[in-house]
Structure formats: C-alpha cells, structure tokens
C-alpha cells in the first residue's frame, strides 16, 4: 500500500491526462517537453537555489543556536522555547503573518522608516528581484528551531570527557569544535540533511500562500509548478512527471545517508 501511490504517480507521468478522460500513454513525452519548458528551467534553478540557501542557512543557524543554548543556565529554557515556537505554527499561518509584515505599509517597511532607512522600503513580494528571497525568510524562521532541537540532542550525546581531555592538551574552542564536535555530530548531520532536503523540495505552502510562484515565476519552485500544472491547468500527466523529478532529486541527495 505504501508503494502503490508512487507507482501510480510514475505511471501517470508517462501519460497525458486531464483528470476526466482516460489517460493517454505518451511514453517519455512529458519528460521531453521539460527540456524546452522555460518555466520548468526557472523552477528547477530556483529549487536548487532554495535548497542551497534554505538548507545551508537553516543548518548553520540551527547549529549556531544549539551551540549557544546547550549549556544549562537560568532562563535558557525560555530562549529554546522561543526559537522552537515557530515550528508549532502551520506554514500557512506563518505565511499569512509574514505576508502582512511584507505589505508596503507593513511592519518591515515601518521599522525601516523609523530607523532612518526609508530608502530601503520595498514592495518585497511584488518585485521579481526580491520575491524569491523574501519567501525564504519565513521558511527559515520556522525551520531553524527544528534543526536546533536536532543538534541539541546530538550535542547532549557527546561525552564531556572528550572536551576535558582536549582542554588539558591545550586545544582552543575552534579546535575542539573541528576535531570533537563536528565528527561526533556526523549521524545528526545525516538526519538534518535528510530533513532539510525533503523540506526544501516540498516547500509548497509558504511559497504558494505568499506569491503563488510569482511575480512572473520569479519565486516558482518545482513543487508550486507541479501543483499549478496538475490542478489548475489540469495537466495531471505533466504534473506527475514533475513530481517524479522532485522525487529523483530528493532521493539522489539523501540516498547515501539511508
């Protein structure tokens, strides 16, 4: 039962189907069409860029937060909870909050004006040059707390004796991080990478709620293009082919860690 929907999706990727008439087998025609599809190329490039920026920043910020908050100190639980809180919110709710903040008269532009940076005011979601990066920020805001928790769990599993021995040998904090912390977090890194890749390639909710892939496909991802193609243009065969591409990309990245 687990593999049946995937097999059916792969079969549909080899057909031309509008959801009403019987599917018409076209072989690799849908995949051949992608080669000449400019929107697909834009969505693929944006997806790779999203994976690099969203993945790299969420891993770096999550690890940094975990390192800062790993020591048990008074009030540390508050900061951990504050960073993890966005994870509890749905992506749609998160997107709606940030959409209000990104409005021309929203919080971000008002703050910029208040601190003397009025020249930086912008229609963040309506500009092709800023829409893609503006959409990444809410996704990062939600993801960092989750990655932080994964790294906190990994840091708790490192034997303190290793650090004590390194201090006796005169190792600096940077050397301890490079030669003790990072190697000990190898298994956690594999989990974090898998989570980030999967979340990156299925980042649909926040993008769709904020820009629907616009303006002019500047924030289009493979996931949003798949949805609009399959359920708005009713090209379910081509949409299924896009889903297969997403699966291949995700599996290709995380296969070595499975």
mmCIF file with all atom_site columns, C-alpha atoms in Angstrom, residues 6 17 27 65 74 89 121 130 136 141 181 199 233 244:
data_model
loop_
_atom_site.group_PDB
_atom_site.id
_atom_site.type_symbol
_atom_site.label_atom_id
_atom_site.label_alt_id
_atom_site.label_comp_id
_atom_site.label_asym_id
_atom_site.label_entity_id
_atom_site.label_seq_id
_atom_site.pdbx_PDB_ins_code
_atom_site.Cartn_x
_atom_site.Cartn_y
_atom_site.Cartn_z
_atom_site.occupancy
_atom_site.B_iso_or_equiv
_atom_site.pdbx_formal_charge
_atom_site.auth_seq_id
_atom_site.auth_comp_id
_atom_site.auth_asym_id
_atom_site.auth_atom_id
_atom_site.pdbx_PDB_model_num
ATOM 1  C CA . UNK A 1 6   ? 4.153  6.166  -6.006  1.00 0.00 ? 6   UNK A CA 1
ATOM 2  C CA . UNK A 1 17  ? -4.396 13.066 -18.664 1.00 0.00 ? 17  UNK A CA 1
ATOM 3  C CA . UNK A 1 27  ? 5.898  7.440  -23.042 1.00 0.00 ? 27  UNK A CA 1
ATOM 4  C CA . UNK A 1 65  ? 21.711 28.318 18.150  1.00 0.00 ? 65  UNK A CA 1
ATOM 5  C CA . UNK A 1 74  ? 18.974 30.112 34.303  1.00 0.00 ? 74  UNK A CA 1
ATOM 6  C CA . UNK A 1 89  ? 2.694  27.083 13.683  1.00 0.00 ? 89  UNK A CA 1
ATOM 7  C CA . UNK A 1 121 ? 11.318 50.424 1.759   1.00 0.00 ? 121 UNK A CA 1
ATOM 8  C CA . UNK A 1 130 ? 13.240 40.317 -4.048  1.00 0.00 ? 130 UNK A CA 1
ATOM 9  C CA . UNK A 1 136 ? 12.833 32.112 2.024   1.00 0.00 ? 136 UNK A CA 1
ATOM 10 C CA . UNK A 1 141 ? 12.214 31.370 10.583  1.00 0.00 ? 141 UNK A CA 1
ATOM 11 C CA . UNK A 1 181 ? 32.013 18.400 17.958  1.00 0.00 ? 181 UNK A CA 1
ATOM 12 C CA . UNK A 1 199 ? 11.524 20.038 3.377   1.00 0.00 ? 199 UNK A CA 1
ATOM 13 C CA . UNK A 1 233 ? -4.085 23.653 -15.820 1.00 0.00 ? 233 UNK A CA 1
ATOM 14 C CA . UNK A 1 244 ? 8.869  12.237 -10.393 1.00 0.00 ? 244 UNK A CA 1
#
